[in-house]
Amino acid sequence: DADVTQTPRNRITKTGKRIMLECSQTKGHDRMYWYRQDPGLGLQLIYYSFDVKDINKGEISDGYSVSRQAQAKFSLSLESAIPNQTALYFCATSDLFPGGGQPQHFGDGTRLSIL
Amino acid sequence: AQKITQTQPGMFVQEKEAVTLDCTYDTSDPSYGLFWYKQPSSGEMIFLIYQGSYDQQNATEGRYSLNFQKARKSANLVISASQLGDSAMYFCAMRENSNSGGGADGLTFGKGTHLIIQP
């Protein structure tokens, strides 16, 4: 089983719908992240969480919200989806780091298309 | 200004040749980490190698090595003896540690290089 699991893997929906993307991890990591990848661009940080009580906005948080239900679960919501939110979404985790060398471990991504 | 710059949108390399993927970065943080990830056509992000700003030696992981030139703010990925399976997108990313202890966190990514290995 994958260490970082994203559901669904693919989703097609219509403008204005509410969508939730879910992420669960078995790595026991405290830190969890949501990123978005648009074609031709690198990943951009949407939200991140240090623990269940600490959630922070990333560089492109507008139009998104998150929920950290438990150490292992971090959900991303689009309250009212719009076409330019069509992208590949990644969840990632990392451990507390002694010196910054801990890599982030990514899920396999969710391909979201908004018509 | 971009924090991570990858100047090669695409590269074609013959199988078994070595390849260098360029990455330059911009930060005023004295403590930072540089990462390379591989993204095959299937889409997943695979961690390859890490270099810390205080590391004295260049990082190596199997066929991957990182040519770290701190004064030039460059962190190029070198793949030796390329294989067909190396064909993928490659992303350079940075984590600024002074922000990550309790404040900002997350990786900043470049736009990537699309590497194609030809037989």
JSON list of C-alpha atoms in Angstrom, two decimals:
[
{"chain": "A", "resi": 1, "resn": "ASP", "atom": "CA", "xyz": [0.00, 0.00, 0.00]},
{"chain": "A", "resi": 2, "resn": "ALA", "atom": "CA", "xyz": [1.12, 3.53, -0.75]},
{"chain": "A", "resi": 3, "resn": "ASP", "atom": "CA", "xyz": [2.42, 5.62, 2.13]},
{"chain": "A", "resi": 4, "resn": "VAL", "atom": "CA", "xyz": [0.51, 8.70, 0.94]},
{"chain": "A", "resi": 5, "resn": "THR", "atom": "CA", "xyz": [-2.88, 7.97, -0.60]},
{"chain": "A", "resi": 6, "resn": "GLN", "atom": "CA", "xyz": [-4.98, 10.47, -2.48]},
{"chain": "A", "resi": 7, "resn": "THR", "atom": "CA", "xyz": [-8.62, 9.97, -3.43]},
{"chain": "A", "resi": 8, "resn": "PRO", "atom": "CA", "xyz": [-10.04, 10.27, -5.97]},
{"chain": "A", "resi": 9, "resn": "ARG", "atom": "CA", "xyz": [-7.30, 9.79, -8.57]},
{"chain": "A", "resi": 10, "resn": "ASN", "atom": "CA", "xyz": [-9.37, 11.47, -11.25]},
{"chain": "A", "resi": 11, "resn": "ARG", "atom": "CA", "xyz": [-12.41, 13.71, -11.06]},
{"chain": "A", "resi": 12, "resn": "ILE", "atom": "CA", "xyz": [-14.44, 15.57, -13.62]},
{"chain": "A", "resi": 13, "resn": "THR", "atom": "CA", "xyz": [-17.01, 18.03, -12.34]},
{"chain": "A", "resi": 14, "resn": "LYS", "atom": "CA", "xyz": [-18.92, 21.16, -13.28]},
{"chain": "A", "resi": 15, "resn": "THR", "atom": "CA", "xyz": [-18.39, 24.80, -12.47]},
{"chain": "A", "resi": 16, "resn": "GLY", "atom": "CA", "xyz": [-19.91, 25.80, -9.14]},
{"chain": "A", "resi": 17, "resn": "LYS", "atom": "CA", "xyz": [-19.78, 22.36, -7.56]},
{"chain": "A", "resi": 18, "resn": "ARG", "atom": "CA", "xyz": [-18.19, 21.73, -4.19]},
{"chain": "A", "resi": 19, "resn": "ILE", "atom": "CA", "xyz": [-15.34, 19.22, -4.35]},
{"chain": "A", "resi": 20, "resn": "MET", "atom": "CA", "xyz": [-13.29, 17.53, -1.68]},
{"chain": "A", "resi": 21, "resn": "LEU", "atom": "CA", "xyz": [-9.95, 15.85, -2.30]},
{"chain": "A", "resi": 22, "resn": "GLU", "atom": "CA", "xyz": [-8.73, 13.56, 0.42]},
{"chain": "A", "resi": 23, "resn": "CYS", "atom": "CA", "xyz": [-5.28, 12.56, 1.55]},
{"chain": "A", "resi": 24, "resn": "SER", "atom": "CA", "xyz": [-4.25, 9.97, 4.10]},
{"chain": "A", "resi": 25, "resn": "GLN", "atom": "CA", "xyz": [-0.79, 8.85, 5.15]},
{"chain": "A", "resi": 26, "resn": "THR", "atom": "CA", "xyz": [0.74, 5.95, 7.01]},
{"chain": "A", "resi": 27, "resn": "LYS", "atom": "CA", "xyz": [4.19, 7.50, 7.43]},
{"chain": "A", "resi": 28, "resn": "GLY", "atom": "CA", "xyz": [3.42, 8.99, 10.83]},
{"chain": "A", "resi": 29, "resn": "HIS", "atom": "CA", "xyz": [4.52, 12.43, 9.67]},
{"chain": "A", "resi": 30, "resn": "ASP", "atom": "CA", "xyz": [3.34, 15.57, 11.38]},
{"chain": "A", "resi": 31, "resn": "ARG", "atom": "CA", "xyz": [3.54, 17.92, 8.41]},
{"chain": "A", "resi": 32, "resn": "MET", "atom": "CA", "xyz": [1.17, 17.70, 5.47]},
{"chain": "A", "resi": 33, "resn": "TYR", "atom": "CA", "xyz": [0.87, 19.82, 2.35]},
{"chain": "A", "resi": 34, "resn": "TRP", "atom": "CA", "xyz": [-1.35, 20.41, -0.64]},
{"chain": "A", "resi": 35, "resn": "TYR", "atom": "CA", "xyz": [0.16, 21.50, -3.95]},
{"chain": "A", "resi": 36, "resn": "ARG", "atom": "CA", "xyz": [-1.25, 22.29, -7.34]},
{"chain": "A", "resi": 37, "resn": "GLN", "atom": "CA", "xyz": [0.48, 21.68, -10.67]},
{"chain": "A", "resi": 38, "resn": "ASP", "atom": "CA", "xyz": [-0.60, 23.43, -13.85]},
{"chain": "A", "resi": 39, "resn": "PRO", "atom": "CA", "xyz": [0.72, 22.36, -17.27]},
{"chain": "A", "resi": 40, "resn": "GLY", "atom": "CA", "xyz": [4.16, 23.79, -17.91]},
{"chain": "A", "resi": 41, "resn": "LEU", "atom": "CA", "xyz": [4.60, 24.92, -14.33]},
{"chain": "A", "resi": 42, "resn": "GLY", "atom": "CA", "xyz": [6.13, 23.50, -11.23]},
{"chain": "A", "resi": 43, "resn": "LEU", "atom": "CA", "xyz": [4.13, 22.76, -8.12]},
{"chain": "A", "resi": 44, "resn": "GLN", "atom": "CA", "xyz": [2.66, 25.62, -6.12]},
{"chain": "A", "resi": 45, "resn": "LEU", "atom": "CA", "xyz": [1.81, 25.40, -2.44]},
{"chain": "A", "resi": 46, "resn": "ILE", "atom": "CA", "xyz": [-1.86, 25.79, -1.53]},
{"chain": "A", "resi": 47, "resn": "TYR", "atom": "CA", "xyz": [-1.97, 24.98, 2.21]},
{"chain": "A", "resi": 48, "resn": "TYR", "atom": "CA", "xyz": [0.20, 23.26, 4.76]},
{"chain": "A", "resi": 49, "resn": "SER", "atom": "CA", "xyz": [-0.30, 21.94, 8.26]},
{"chain": "A", "resi": 50, "resn": "PHE", "atom": "CA", "xyz": [2.19, 21.34, 11.05]},
{"chain": "A", "resi": 51, "resn": "ASP", "atom": "CA", "xyz": [-0.34, 19.38, 13.10]},
{"chain": "A", "resi": 52, "resn": "VAL", "atom": "CA", "xyz": [-4.08, 19.09, 13.56]},
{"chain": "A", "resi": 53, "resn": "LYS", "atom": "CA", "xyz": [-4.28, 22.49, 15.26]},
{"chain": "A", "resi": 54, "resn": "ASP", "atom": "CA", "xyz": [-1.92, 24.38, 12.97]},
{"chain": "A", "resi": 55, "resn": "ILE", "atom": "CA", "xyz": [-2.99, 25.12, 9.40]},
{"chain": "A", "resi": 56, "resn": "ASN", "atom": "CA", "xyz": [-1.42, 27.75, 7.21]},
{"chain": "A", "resi": 57, "resn": "LYS", "atom": "CA", "xyz": [-2.02, 29.32, 3.83]},
{"chain": "A", "resi": 58, "resn": "GLY", "atom": "CA", "xyz": [0.45, 28.82, 1.02]},
{"chain": "A", "resi": 59, "resn": "GLU", "atom": "CA", "xyz": [1.04, 31.03, -1.97]},
{"chain": "A", "resi": 60, "resn": "ILE", "atom": "CA", "xyz": [-2.20, 30.22, -3.84]},
{"chain": "A", "resi": 61, "resn": "SER", "atom": "CA", "xyz": [-4.83, 29.55, -1.15]},
{"chain": "A", "resi": 62, "resn": "ASP", "atom": "CA", "xyz": [-7.64, 31.70, -2.60]},
{"chain": "A", "resi": 63, "resn": "GLY", "atom": "CA", "xyz": [-10.62, 29.55, -3.57]},
{"chain": "A", "resi": 64, "resn": "TYR", "atom": "CA", "xyz": [-9.49, 26.61, -1.43]},
{"chain": "A", "resi": 65, "resn": "SER", "atom": "CA", "xyz": [-9.98, 25.45, 2.15]},
{"chain": "A", "resi": 66, "resn": "VAL", "atom": "CA", "xyz": [-8.53, 22.56, 4.10]},
{"chain": "A", "resi": 67, "resn": "SER", "atom": "CA", "xyz": [-9.29, 20.37, 7.08]},
{"chain": "A", "resi": 68, "resn": "ARG", "atom": "CA", "xyz": [-6.82, 18.33, 9.15]},
{"chain": "A", "resi": 69, "resn": "GLN", "atom": "CA", "xyz": [-9.09, 15.71, 10.64]},
{"chain": "A", "resi": 70, "resn": "ALA", "atom": "CA", "xyz": [-6.29, 13.73, 12.25]},
{"chain": "A", "resi": 71, "resn": "GLN", "atom": "CA", "xyz": [-2.54, 13.45, 12.07]},
{"chain": "A", "resi": 72, "resn": "ALA", "atom": "CA", "xyz": [-2.96, 11.09, 9.14]},
{"chain": "A", "resi": 73, "resn": "LYS", "atom": "CA", "xyz": [-5.70, 12.91, 7.20]},
{"chain": "A", "resi": 74, "resn": "PHE", "atom": "CA", "xyz": [-5.66, 16.23, 5.36]},
{"chain": "A", "resi": 75, "resn": "SER", "atom": "CA", "xyz": [-8.48, 17.23, 3.00]},
{"chain": "A", "resi": 76, "resn": "LEU", "atom": "CA", "xyz": [-8.62, 19.96, 0.39]},
{"chain": "A", "resi": 77, "resn": "SER", "atom": "CA", "xyz": [-11.93, 21.54, -0.60]},
{"chain": "A", "resi": 78, "resn": "LEU", "atom": "CA", "xyz": [-12.97, 23.69, -3.50]},
{"chain": "A", "resi": 79, "resn": "GLU", "atom": "CA", "xyz": [-16.14, 25.39, -2.26]},
{"chain": "A", "resi": 80, "resn": "SER", "atom": "CA", "xyz": [-17.31, 26.52, -5.68]},
{"chain": "A", "resi": 81, "resn": "ALA", "atom": "CA", "xyz": [-15.12, 25.09, -8.42]},
{"chain": "A", "resi": 82, "resn": "ILE", "atom": "CA", "xyz": [-14.15, 27.20, -11.43]},
{"chain": "A", "resi": 83, "resn": "PRO", "atom": "CA", "xyz": [-12.48, 26.05, -14.69]},
{"chain": "A", "resi": 84, "resn": "ASN", "atom": "CA", "xyz": [-9.10, 27.62, -13.93]},
{"chain": "A", "resi": 85, "resn": "GLN", "atom": "CA", "xyz": [-8.80, 25.30, -10.95]},
{"chain": "A", "resi": 86, "resn": "THR", "atom": "CA", "xyz": [-8.39, 22.44, -13.41]},
{"chain": "A", "resi": 87, "resn": "ALA", "atom": "CA", "xyz": [-5.01, 20.99, -12.47]},
{"chain": "A", "resi": 88, "resn": "LEU", "atom": "CA", "xyz": [-3.10, 18.09, -10.97]},
{"chain": "A", "resi": 89, "resn": "TYR", "atom": "CA", "xyz": [-3.26, 18.21, -7.18]},
{"chain": "A", "resi": 90, "resn": "PHE", "atom": "CA", "xyz": [-0.68, 16.63, -4.90]},
{"chain": "A", "resi": 91, "resn": "CYS", "atom": "CA", "xyz": [-0.69, 15.88, -1.23]},
{"chain": "A", "resi": 92, "resn": "ALA", "atom": "CA", "xyz": [2.69, 15.55, 0.50]},
{"chain": "A", "resi": 93, "resn": "THR", "atom": "CA", "xyz": [4.03, 14.78, 3.95]},
{"chain": "A", "resi": 94, "resn": "SER", "atom": "CA", "xyz": [7.28, 15.37, 5.79]},
{"chain": "A", "resi": 95, "resn": "ASP", "atom": "CA", "xyz": [8.69, 14.68, 9.18]},
{"chain": "A", "resi": 96, "resn": "LEU", "atom": "CA", "xyz": [9.98, 17.34, 11.52]},
{"chain": "A", "resi": 97, "resn": "PHE", "atom": "CA", "xyz": [13.47, 17.96, 10.29]},
{"chain": "A", "resi": 98, "resn": "PRO", "atom": "CA", "xyz": [16.70, 18.44, 12.21]},
{"chain": "A", "resi": 99, "resn": "GLY", "atom": "CA", "xyz": [18.29, 20.38, 9.42]},
{"chain": "A", "resi": 100, "resn": "GLY", "atom": "CA", "xyz": [15.95, 20.59, 6.50]},
{"chain": "A", "resi": 101, "resn": "GLY", "atom": "CA", "xyz": [17.04, 17.43, 4.75]},
{"chain": "A", "resi": 102, "resn": "GLN", "atom": "CA", "xyz": [13.83, 15.50, 5.09]},
{"chain": "A", "resi": 103, "resn": "PRO", "atom": "CA", "xyz": [12.26, 15.16, 1.66]},
{"chain": "A", "resi": 104, "resn": "GLN", "atom": "CA", "xyz": [8.58, 15.58, 1.16]},
{"chain": "A", "resi": 105, "resn": "HIS", "atom": "CA", "xyz": [6.81, 12.37, 0.20]},
{"chain": "A", "resi": 106, "resn": "PHE", "atom": "CA", "xyz": [4.12, 12.82, -2.41]},
{"chain": "A", "resi": 107, "resn": "GLY", "atom": "CA", "xyz": [0.92, 11.00, -3.18]},
{"chain": "A", "resi": 108, "resn": "ASP", "atom": "CA", "xyz": [0.23, 9.96, -6.76]},
{"chain": "A", "resi": 109, "resn": "GLY", "atom": "CA", "xyz": [-1.89, 13.03, -7.43]},
{"chain": "A", "resi": 110, "resn": "THR", "atom": "CA", "xyz": [-5.50, 13.81, -8.29]},
{"chain": "A", "resi": 111, "resn": "ARG", "atom": "CA", "xyz": [-6.33, 14.97, -11.81]},
{"chain": "A", "resi": 112, "resn": "LEU", "atom": "CA", "xyz": [-9.19, 17.43, -11.48]},
{"chain": "A", "resi": 113, "resn": "SER", "atom": "CA", "xyz": [-11.08, 18.76, -14.48]},
{"chain": "A", "resi": 114, "resn": "ILE", "atom": "CA", "xyz": [-13.72, 21.45, -14.06]},
{"chain": "A", "resi": 115, "resn": "LEU", "atom": "CA", "xyz": [-16.02, 21.99, -17.02]},
{"chain": "B", "resi": 1, "resn": "ALA", "atom": "CA", "xyz": [11.86, 37.31, -8.92]},
{"chain": "B", "resi": 2, "resn": "GLN", "atom": "CA", "xyz": [11.77, 33.57, -9.30]},
{"chain": "B", "resi": 3, "resn": "LYS", "atom": "CA", "xyz": [13.36, 31.68, -6.47]},
{"chain": "B", "resi": 4, "resn": "ILE", "atom": "CA", "xyz": [14.11, 28.60, -8.58]},
{"chain": "B", "resi": 5, "resn": "THR", "atom": "CA", "xyz": [15.08, 28.87, -12.24]},
{"chain": "B", "resi": 6, "resn": "GLN", "atom": "CA", "xyz": [15.43, 25.94, -14.59]},
{"chain": "B", "resi": 7, "resn": "THR", "atom": "CA", "xyz": [16.54, 27.30, -17.95]},
{"chain": "B", "resi": 8, "resn": "GLN", "atom": "CA", "xyz": [16.17, 24.12, -20.02]},
{"chain": "B", "resi": 9, "resn": "PRO", "atom": "CA", "xyz": [12.51, 23.47, -20.89]},
{"chain": "B", "resi": 10, "resn": "GLY", "atom": "CA", "xyz": [13.48, 20.33, -22.78]},
{"chain": "B", "resi": 11, "resn": "MET", "atom": "CA", "xyz": [16.53, 18.18, -23.48]},
{"chain": "B", "resi": 12, "resn": "PHE", "atom": "CA", "xyz": [17.28, 15.28, -25.79]},
{"chain": "B", "resi": 13, "resn": "VAL", "atom": "CA", "xyz": [20.14, 12.99, -24.78]},
{"chain": "B", "resi": 14, "resn": "GLN", "atom": "CA", "xyz": [21.48, 9.77, -26.24]},
{"chain": "B", "resi": 15, "resn": "GLU", "atom": "CA", "xyz": [21.18, 6.69, -24.07]},
{"chain": "B", "resi": 16, "resn": "LYS", "atom": "CA", "xyz": [24.26, 5.98, -21.92]},
{"chain": "B", "resi": 17, "resn": "GLU", "atom": "CA", "xyz": [25.46, 9.58, -22.07]},
{"chain": "B", "resi": 18, "resn": "ALA", "atom": "CA", "xyz": [25.71, 11.73, -18.97]},
{"chain": "B", "resi": 19, "resn": "VAL", "atom": "CA", "xyz": [23.28, 14.63, -18.67]},
{"chain": "B", "resi": 20, "resn": "THR", "atom": "CA", "xyz": [23.33, 17.81, -16.60]},
{"chain": "B", "resi": 21, "resn": "LEU", "atom": "CA", "xyz": [20.09, 19.55, -15.68]},
{"chain": "B", "resi": 22, "resn": "ASP", "atom": "CA", "xyz": [20.56, 23.15, -14.62]},
{"chain": "B", "resi": 23, "resn": "CYS", "atom": "CA", "xyz": [19.06, 24.82, -11.57]},
{"chain": "B", "resi": 24, "resn": "THR", "atom": "CA", "xyz": [19.79, 28.22, -10.07]},
{"chain": "B", "resi": 25, "resn": "TYR", "atom": "CA", "xyz": [18.18, 29.55, -6.95]},
{"chain": "B", "resi": 26, "resn": "ASP", "atom": "CA", "xyz": [17.71, 32.79, -5.10]},
{"chain": "B", "resi": 27, "resn": "THR", "atom": "CA", "xyz": [17.51, 33.11, -1.33]},
{"chain": "B", "resi": 28, "resn": "SER", "atom": "CA", "xyz": [18.83, 35.32, 1.45]},
{"chain": "B", "resi": 29, "resn": "ASP", "atom": "CA", "xyz": [18.31, 32.57, 4.01]},
{"chain": "B", "resi": 30, "resn": "PRO", "atom": "CA", "xyz": [21.70, 31.18, 5.12]},
{"chain": "B", "resi": 31, "resn": "SER", "atom": "CA", "xyz": [20.12, 27.78, 5.83]},
{"chain": "B", "resi": 32, "resn": "TYR", "atom": "CA", "xyz": [18.28, 26.06, 3.05]},
{"chain": "B", "resi": 33, "resn": "GLY", "atom": "CA", "xyz": [17.89, 22.73, 1.32]},
{"chain": "B", "resi": 34, "resn": "LEU", "atom": "CA", "xyz": [17.77, 21.89, -2.35]},
{"chain": "B", "resi": 35, "resn": "PHE", "atom": "CA", "xyz": [15.87, 18.91, -3.71]},
{"chain": "B", "resi": 36, "resn": "TRP", "atom": "CA", "xyz": [15.46, 17.24, -7.07]},
{"chain": "B", "resi": 37, "resn": "TYR", "atom": "CA", "xyz": [12.31, 15.34, -7.98]},
{"chain": "B", "resi": 38, "resn": "LYS", "atom": "CA", "xyz": [11.50, 13.22, -11.03]},
{"chain": "B", "resi": 39, "resn": "GLN", "atom": "CA", "xyz": [8.02, 13.14, -12.52]},
{"chain": "B", "resi": 40, "resn": "PRO", "atom": "CA", "xyz": [7.45, 10.37, -15.08]},
{"chain": "B", "resi": 41, "resn": "SER", "atom": "CA", "xyz": [4.59, 10.57, -17.55]},
{"chain": "B", "resi": 42, "resn": "SER", "atom": "CA", "xyz": [2.43, 8.66, -15.05]},
{"chain": "B", "resi": 43, "resn": "GLY", "atom": "CA", "xyz": [2.51, 11.78, -12.89]},
{"chain": "B", "resi": 44, "resn": "GLU", "atom": "CA", "xyz": [3.92, 10.78, -9.51]},
{"chain": "B", "resi": 45, "resn": "MET", "atom": "CA", "xyz": [6.68, 12.81, -7.84]},
{"chain": "B", "resi": 46, "resn": "ILE", "atom": "CA", "xyz": [9.77, 10.80, -6.99]},
{"chain": "B", "resi": 47, "resn": "PHE", "atom": "CA", "xyz": [12.45, 12.22, -4.66]},
{"chain": "B", "resi": 48, "resn": "LEU", "atom": "CA", "xyz": [15.95, 11.85, -6.11]},
{"chain": "B", "resi": 49, "resn": "ILE", "atom": "CA", "xyz": [18.53, 13.77, -4.11]},
{"chain": "B", "resi": 50, "resn": "TYR", "atom": "CA", "xyz": [19.03, 16.43, -1.44]},
{"chain": "B", "resi": 51, "resn": "GLN", "atom": "CA", "xyz": [21.75, 19.02, -0.79]},
{"chain": "B", "resi": 52, "resn": "GLY", "atom": "CA", "xyz": [21.91, 21.15, 2.33]},
{"chain": "B", "resi": 53, "resn": "SER", "atom": "CA", "xyz": [23.37, 24.64, 2.24]},
{"chain": "B", "resi": 54, "resn": "TYR", "atom": "CA", "xyz": [25.98, 23.75, 4.86]},
{"chain": "B", "resi": 55, "resn": "ASP", "atom": "CA", "xyz": [26.97, 20.44, 3.31]},
{"chain": "B", "resi": 56, "resn": "GLN", "atom": "CA", "xyz": [30.64, 20.47, 2.41]},
{"chain": "B", "resi": 57, "resn": "GLN", "atom": "CA", "xyz": [30.45, 17.75, -0.19]},
{"chain": "B", "resi": 58, "resn": "ASN", "atom": "CA", "xyz": [28.24, 17.34, -3.21]},
{"chain": "B", "resi": 59, "resn": "ALA", "atom": "CA", "xyz": [25.42, 14.88, -2.68]},
{"chain": "B", "resi": 60, "resn": "THR", "atom": "CA", "xyz": [25.36, 11.58, -4.55]},
{"chain": "B", "resi": 61, "resn": "GLU", "atom": "CA", "xyz": [22.71, 8.88, -4.82]},
{"chain": "B", "resi": 62, "resn": "GLY", "atom": "CA", "xyz": [23.54, 6.09, -7.19]},
{"chain": "B", "resi": 63, "resn": "ARG", "atom": "CA", "xyz": [23.61, 7.50, -10.73]},
{"chain": "B", "resi": 64, "resn": "TYR", "atom": "CA", "xyz": [22.50, 10.91, -9.47]},
{"chain": "B", "resi": 65, "resn": "SER", "atom": "CA", "xyz": [24.83, 13.58, -8.20]},
{"chain": "B", "resi": 66, "resn": "LEU", "atom": "CA", "xyz": [24.30, 17.21, -7.41]},
{"chain": "B", "resi": 67, "resn": "ASN", "atom": "CA", "xyz": [26.86, 19.77, -8.54]},
{"chain": "B", "resi": 68, "resn": "PHE", "atom": "CA", "xyz": [26.46, 22.37, -5.81]},
{"chain": "B", "resi": 69, "resn": "GLN", "atom": "CA", "xyz": [28.13, 25.73, -6.39]},
{"chain": "B", "resi": 70, "resn": "LYS", "atom": "CA", "xyz": [27.04, 27.85, -3.47]},
{"chain": "B", "resi": 71, "resn": "ALA", "atom": "CA", "xyz": [28.65, 31.11, -4.56]},
{"chain": "B", "resi": 72, "resn": "ARG", "atom": "CA", "xyz": [26.93, 30.86, -7.94]},
{"chain": "B", "resi": 73, "resn": "LYS", "atom": "CA", "xyz": [23.70, 29.69, -6.31]},
{"chain": "B", "resi": 74, "resn": "SER", "atom": "CA", "xyz": [23.46, 26.73, -8.61]},
{"chain": "B", "resi": 75, "resn": "ALA", "atom": "CA", "xyz": [22.50, 23.13, -7.89]},
{"chain": "B", "resi": 76, "resn": "ASN", "atom": "CA", "xyz": [22.72, 21.17, -11.10]},
{"chain": "B", "resi": 77, "resn": "LEU", "atom": "CA", "xyz": [21.61, 17.54, -11.26]},
{"chain": "B", "resi": 78, "resn": "VAL", "atom": "CA", "xyz": [23.95, 15.16, -13.04]},
{"chain": "B", "resi": 79, "resn": "ILE", "atom": "CA", "xyz": [22.68, 11.80, -14.24]},
{"chain": "B", "resi": 80, "resn": "SER", "atom": "CA", "xyz": [25.43, 9.44, -15.27]},
{"chain": "B", "resi": 81, "resn": "ALA", "atom": "CA", "xyz": [24.96, 6.71, -17.89]},
{"chain": "B", "resi": 82, "resn": "SER", "atom": "CA", "xyz": [21.44, 7.74, -18.82]},
{"chain": "B", "resi": 83, "resn": "GLN", "atom": "CA", "xyz": [18.78, 5.10, -19.40]},
{"chain": "B", "resi": 84, "resn": "LEU", "atom": "CA", "xyz": [15.53, 5.11, -21.34]},
{"chain": "B", "resi": 85, "resn": "GLY", "atom": "CA", "xyz": [13.67, 5.04, -18.03]},
{"chain": "B", "resi": 86, "resn": "ASP", "atom": "CA", "xyz": [15.20, 8.39, -17.12]},
{"chain": "B", "resi": 87, "resn": "SER", "atom": "CA", "xyz": [12.87, 10.10, -19.59]},
{"chain": "B", "resi": 88, "resn": "ALA", "atom": "CA", "xyz": [10.67, 12.33, -17.42]},
{"chain": "B", "resi": 89, "resn": "MET", "atom": "CA", "xyz": [10.15, 15.84, -16.08]},
{"chain": "B", "resi": 90, "resn": "TYR", "atom": "CA", "xyz": [12.73, 16.90, -13.51]},
{"chain": "B", "resi": 91, "resn": "PHE", "atom": "CA", "xyz": [12.05, 19.54, -10.91]},
{"chain": "B", "resi": 92, "resn": "CYS", "atom": "CA", "xyz": [14.45, 21.45, -8.72]},
{"chain": "B", "resi": 93, "resn": "ALA", "atom": "CA", "xyz": [12.98, 22.69, -5.43]},
{"chain": "B", "resi": 94, "resn": "MET", "atom": "CA", "xyz": [14.14, 24.65, -2.40]},
{"chain": "B", "resi": 95, "resn": "ARG", "atom": "CA", "xyz": [13.17, 24.79, 1.24]},
{"chain": "B", "resi": 96, "resn": "GLU", "atom": "CA", "xyz": [14.25, 27.85, 3.23]},
{"chain": "B", "resi": 97, "resn": "ASN", "atom": "CA", "xyz": [14.90, 26.53, 6.71]},
{"chain": "B", "resi": 98, "resn": "SER", "atom": "CA", "xyz": [14.69, 29.74, 8.71]},
{"chain": "B", "resi": 99, "resn": "ASN", "atom": "CA", "xyz": [11.06, 29.95, 7.74]},
{"chain": "B", "resi": 100, "resn": "SER", "atom": "CA", "xyz": [10.34, 26.31, 8.36]},
{"chain": "B", "resi": 101, "resn": "GLY", "atom": "CA", "xyz": [10.98, 26.00, 12.08]},
{"chain": "B", "resi": 102, "resn": "GLY", "atom": "CA", "xyz": [7.59, 27.34, 13.00]},
{"chain": "B", "resi": 103, "resn": "GLY", "atom": "CA", "xyz": [6.64, 29.82, 10.38]},
{"chain": "B", "resi": 104, "resn": "ALA", "atom": "CA", "xyz": [6.36, 29.36, 6.64]},
{"chain": "B", "resi": 105, "resn": "ASP", "atom": "CA", "xyz": [7.02, 25.95, 5.16]},
{"chain": "B", "resi": 106, "resn": "GLY", "atom": "CA", "xyz": [6.79, 24.06, 1.93]},
{"chain": "B", "resi": 107, "resn": "LEU", "atom": "CA", "xyz": [8.92, 23.67, -1.15]},
{"chain": "B", "resi": 108, "resn": "THR", "atom": "CA", "xyz": [9.36, 26.23, -3.90]},
{"chain": "B", "resi": 109, "resn": "PHE", "atom": "CA", "xyz": [9.62, 24.51, -7.29]},
{"chain": "B", "resi": 110, "resn": "GLY", "atom": "CA", "xyz": [11.12, 25.47, -10.61]},
{"chain": "B", "resi": 111, "resn": "LYS", "atom": "CA", "xyz": [9.17, 24.98, -13.82]},
{"chain": "B", "resi": 112, "resn": "GLY", "atom": "CA", "xyz": [10.98, 21.79, -14.67]},
{"chain": "B", "resi": 113, "resn": "THR", "atom": "CA", "xyz": [13.02, 20.27, -17.47]},
{"chain": "B", "resi": 114, "resn": "HIS", "atom": "CA", "xyz": [11.55, 17.66, -19.78]},
{"chain": "B", "resi": 115, "resn": "LEU", "atom": "CA", "xyz": [14.29, 15.10, -20.39]},
{"chain": "B", "resi": 116, "resn": "ILE", "atom": "CA", "xyz": [13.97, 12.63, -23.25]},
{"chain": "B", "resi": 117, "resn": "ILE", "atom": "CA", "xyz": [16.50, 9.82, -23.57]},
{"chain": "B", "resi": 118, "resn": "GLN", "atom": "CA", "xyz": [16.89, 8.55, -27.11]},
{"chain": "B", "resi": 119, "resn": "PRO", "atom": "CA", "xyz": [18.06, 5.00, -27.93]}
]
